[in-house]
Amino acid sequence: MKSISVFCGSSEGNDDYIISQAYQLGVEFAKNNITLVYGAAKIGIMGQVAKGVMDYNGLVIGVIPEFLKLKEVYHPNLTELIVTDNMHERKVIMYEKSEGFMILPGGFGTMDEFFEITTWGQIGLHTKPIGILNLNGFYDDLLQLANNMVTKGFLKQANLDAVVVDTSIEGLLKKMNNYKPLSTPKWLHKKQV
């Protein structure tokens, strides 16, 4: 993969390990010539990932809606800044610019991005890898909920298995690079979309 969208918090939270690993992820992107595509903020976990990439001379594409550009502290030193009209257009552009998606700790916005891009994969709109970097067990409860969805018959095990999970940056990048996409469900073909 040469470009990955990272969905994560615009807040730093209160876990120093998560903050340091976000920065280290950016360093790994730069060292491996992976372009970071993200929400353009200079603050929070988002800002830490971008800082790691830029400190090691990597490429960073920030995508932000106009109304958030006015409110959030967007990063002034990005390789490329794309300003969109709305949140949906932001996600579409991030999707188009990326060969994969990675989820780091965050709040409701991160969950919105994760669930939408995962749903797009489930219904066959893309076959790009989606990875969760489960730092300090942050996503344990989400994964337990997802397993409950499988148990209760609301989610197919194959769709859950299509989301790769690891607790280390190196392990997750390896899994994402080795990702084998699901075949499009027989009941869903592009003509129907």
CSV table of C-alpha atoms in Angstrom, one decimal:
chain,number,residue,atom,x,y,z
A,1,MET,CA,0.0,0.0,0.0
A,2,LYS,CA,1.3,3.4,-0.9
A,3,SER,CA,-1.5,5.5,0.8
A,4,ILE,CA,-3.6,4.8,3.9
A,5,SER,CA,-6.4,6.9,5.4
A,6,VAL,CA,-6.1,7.0,9.2
A,7,PHE,CA,-9.3,7.7,11.1
A,8,CYS,CA,-8.7,8.8,14.7
A,9,GLY,CA,-9.5,11.4,17.3
A,10,SER,CA,-9.1,15.1,17.1
A,11,SER,CA,-8.5,14.9,20.8
A,12,GLU,CA,-5.4,13.3,22.3
A,13,GLY,CA,-7.2,11.5,25.1
A,14,ASN,CA,-5.4,10.7,28.3
A,15,ASP,CA,-3.3,7.6,27.5
A,16,ASP,CA,0.4,8.5,26.8
A,17,TYR,CA,1.0,5.1,25.1
A,18,ILE,CA,-1.7,5.8,22.5
A,19,ILE,CA,-0.3,9.3,21.9
A,20,SER,CA,3.2,8.0,21.4
A,21,GLN,CA,2.1,5.1,19.2
A,22,ALA,CA,0.1,7.5,17.0
A,23,TYR,CA,3.3,9.5,16.4
A,24,GLN,CA,5.3,6.3,15.8
A,25,LEU,CA,2.7,5.2,13.2
A,26,GLY,CA,3.4,8.4,11.3
A,27,VAL,CA,7.2,7.6,11.5
A,28,GLU,CA,6.5,4.1,10.1
A,29,PHE,CA,4.5,5.6,7.2
A,30,ALA,CA,7.3,7.9,6.3
A,31,LYS,CA,10.0,5.2,6.5
A,32,ASN,CA,7.8,2.9,4.3
A,33,ASN,CA,6.9,5.6,1.8
A,34,ILE,CA,3.2,5.4,2.7
A,35,THR,CA,1.3,8.6,2.1
A,36,LEU,CA,-0.9,9.6,5.1
A,37,VAL,CA,-4.5,10.6,4.2
A,38,TYR,CA,-6.3,12.1,7.2
A,39,GLY,CA,-8.6,14.8,8.5
A,40,ALA,CA,-6.1,17.6,8.3
A,41,ALA,CA,-6.0,18.6,12.0
A,42,LYS,CA,-2.8,19.7,13.8
A,43,ILE,CA,-4.3,18.7,17.1
A,44,GLY,CA,-5.1,15.4,18.8
A,45,ILE,CA,-4.2,11.9,17.8
A,46,MET,CA,-4.6,13.1,14.2
A,47,GLY,CA,-2.0,15.7,14.7
A,48,GLN,CA,0.4,13.2,16.3
A,49,VAL,CA,0.2,10.8,13.3
A,50,ALA,CA,0.8,13.7,10.9
A,51,LYS,CA,3.7,15.1,13.0
A,52,GLY,CA,5.4,11.6,12.8
A,53,VAL,CA,5.1,11.5,9.0
A,54,MET,CA,6.3,15.1,8.5
A,55,ASP,CA,9.2,14.8,11.0
A,56,TYR,CA,10.6,12.1,8.8
A,57,ASN,CA,9.8,13.9,5.5
A,58,GLY,CA,6.9,11.8,4.5
A,59,LEU,CA,3.8,12.9,2.4
A,60,VAL,CA,0.6,14.0,4.1
A,61,ILE,CA,-2.8,14.7,2.5
A,62,GLY,CA,-5.3,16.5,4.7
A,63,VAL,CA,-9.0,16.6,3.8
A,64,ILE,CA,-11.3,18.9,5.7
A,65,PRO,CA,-14.7,20.5,5.2
A,66,GLU,CA,-14.8,24.3,5.0
A,67,PHE,CA,-16.9,24.7,8.1
A,68,LEU,CA,-14.4,22.6,10.2
A,69,LYS,CA,-11.4,24.4,8.6
A,70,LEU,CA,-12.8,27.6,10.3
A,71,LYS,CA,-13.2,25.9,13.7
A,72,GLU,CA,-10.5,23.3,14.0
A,73,VAL,CA,-6.8,23.9,14.0
A,74,TYR,CA,-5.8,22.5,10.6
A,75,HIS,CA,-2.2,21.7,9.9
A,76,PRO,CA,-0.5,24.5,7.9
A,77,ASN,CA,2.5,22.4,6.6
A,78,LEU,CA,0.7,19.5,4.8
A,79,THR,CA,1.9,18.2,1.5
A,80,GLU,CA,-1.6,18.8,0.2
A,81,LEU,CA,-4.7,20.3,1.8
A,82,ILE,CA,-8.1,19.5,0.2
A,83,VAL,CA,-11.1,21.6,1.4
A,84,THR,CA,-14.5,20.0,0.8
A,85,ASP,CA,-18.1,21.3,1.0
A,86,ASN,CA,-19.3,18.7,3.6
A,87,MET,CA,-18.4,15.7,5.7
A,88,HIS,CA,-19.6,13.1,3.2
A,89,GLU,CA,-17.5,14.6,0.4
A,90,ARG,CA,-14.5,14.5,2.8
A,91,LYS,CA,-15.0,10.7,3.3
A,92,VAL,CA,-15.4,10.1,-0.4
A,93,ILE,CA,-12.1,12.0,-1.2
A,94,MET,CA,-10.3,10.1,1.6
A,95,TYR,CA,-11.6,6.9,0.2
A,96,GLU,CA,-10.5,7.8,-3.4
A,97,LYS,CA,-7.0,8.8,-2.3
A,98,SER,CA,-6.3,5.7,-0.2
A,99,GLU,CA,-5.4,2.1,-0.8
A,100,GLY,CA,-6.4,1.1,2.8
A,101,PHE,CA,-7.9,2.4,6.0
A,102,MET,CA,-6.6,2.3,9.5
A,103,ILE,CA,-8.5,3.0,12.7
A,104,LEU,CA,-6.8,4.4,15.8
A,105,PRO,CA,-8.5,5.5,19.0
A,106,GLY,CA,-11.1,8.2,18.7
A,107,GLY,CA,-14.7,9.2,19.5
A,108,PHE,CA,-18.0,9.4,17.6
A,109,GLY,CA,-16.4,10.9,14.5
A,110,THR,CA,-13.9,8.0,14.3
A,111,MET,CA,-16.7,5.5,14.8
A,112,ASP,CA,-18.8,7.1,12.0
A,113,GLU,CA,-15.8,6.9,9.6
A,114,PHE,CA,-15.1,3.3,10.6
A,115,PHE,CA,-18.6,2.0,10.3
A,116,GLU,CA,-19.2,3.8,7.0
A,117,ILE,CA,-16.1,2.5,5.3
A,118,THR,CA,-16.6,-1.0,6.7
A,119,THR,CA,-20.2,-1.0,5.4
A,120,TRP,CA,-19.0,0.1,2.0
A,121,GLY,CA,-16.7,-2.9,2.0
A,122,GLN,CA,-19.4,-5.3,3.2
A,123,ILE,CA,-21.8,-4.4,0.4
A,124,GLY,CA,-19.1,-4.6,-2.3
A,125,LEU,CA,-18.4,-0.9,-3.0
A,126,HIS,CA,-14.6,-1.5,-2.3
A,127,THR,CA,-12.1,-4.3,-1.6
A,128,LYS,CA,-9.5,-2.2,0.3
A,129,PRO,CA,-8.2,-3.5,3.6
A,130,ILE,CA,-9.5,-2.0,6.9
A,131,GLY,CA,-7.4,-2.4,10.0
A,132,ILE,CA,-7.9,-1.6,13.6
A,133,LEU,CA,-4.8,-0.6,15.7
A,134,ASN,CA,-6.1,-1.8,19.1
A,135,LEU,CA,-3.8,0.1,21.4
A,136,ASN,CA,-4.0,-0.8,25.1
A,137,GLY,CA,-7.2,-2.7,24.4
A,138,PHE,CA,-9.1,0.5,23.3
A,139,TYR,CA,-11.2,-1.4,20.9
A,140,ASP,CA,-11.8,-4.6,23.0
A,141,ASP,CA,-15.4,-3.6,23.8
A,142,LEU,CA,-16.2,-2.7,20.1
A,143,LEU,CA,-14.8,-6.1,19.0
A,144,GLN,CA,-16.9,-7.8,21.7
A,145,LEU,CA,-19.9,-6.0,20.4
A,146,ALA,CA,-19.1,-7.1,16.8
A,147,ASN,CA,-18.8,-10.7,18.0
A,148,ASN,CA,-22.2,-10.4,19.7
A,149,MET,CA,-23.6,-9.1,16.3
A,150,VAL,CA,-22.3,-12.4,14.8
A,151,THR,CA,-23.7,-14.5,17.6
A,152,LYS,CA,-27.1,-12.8,17.3
A,153,GLY,CA,-27.2,-13.2,13.5
A,154,PHE,CA,-26.9,-9.5,12.5
A,155,LEU,CA,-23.4,-9.8,11.1
A,156,LYS,CA,-21.7,-12.5,9.1
A,157,GLN,CA,-18.5,-13.9,10.5
A,158,ALA,CA,-16.8,-13.4,7.1
A,159,ASN,CA,-17.6,-9.7,7.2
A,160,LEU,CA,-16.1,-9.4,10.7
A,161,ASP,CA,-13.1,-11.3,9.7
A,162,ALA,CA,-12.5,-8.9,6.8
A,163,VAL,CA,-11.5,-6.2,9.3
A,164,VAL,CA,-8.0,-7.0,10.4
A,165,VAL,CA,-6.9,-6.2,14.0
A,166,ASP,CA,-3.6,-6.0,15.7
A,167,THR,CA,-2.0,-4.4,18.8
A,168,SER,CA,1.2,-3.4,17.0
A,169,ILE,CA,1.9,-1.1,14.1
A,170,GLU,CA,4.2,-3.6,12.4
A,171,GLY,CA,1.7,-6.5,12.8
A,172,LEU,CA,-1.2,-4.4,11.5
A,173,LEU,CA,0.7,-3.2,8.5
A,174,LYS,CA,1.7,-6.7,7.7
A,175,LYS,CA,-1.9,-8.0,7.9
A,176,MET,CA,-3.2,-5.1,5.8
A,177,ASN,CA,-0.5,-5.8,3.1
A,178,ASN,CA,-1.5,-9.5,3.0
A,179,TYR,CA,-5.2,-8.8,3.0
A,180,LYS,CA,-7.3,-10.9,0.7
A,181,PRO,CA,-10.7,-9.2,-0.1
A,182,LEU,CA,-14.0,-10.9,0.2
A,183,SER,CA,-15.8,-11.8,-3.0
A,184,THR,CA,-18.8,-9.7,-3.8
A,185,PRO,CA,-21.9,-11.3,-2.3
A,186,LYS,CA,-24.0,-13.2,-4.9
A,187,TRP,CA,-27.0,-11.2,-4.0
A,188,LEU,CA,-25.2,-7.9,-4.7
A,189,HIS,CA,-23.8,-7.0,-8.1
A,190,LYS,CA,-22.6,-3.7,-9.4
A,191,LYS,CA,-25.6,-3.5,-11.7
A,192,GLN,CA,-27.8,-3.4,-8.7
A,193,VAL,CA,-25.9,-0.6,-6.8
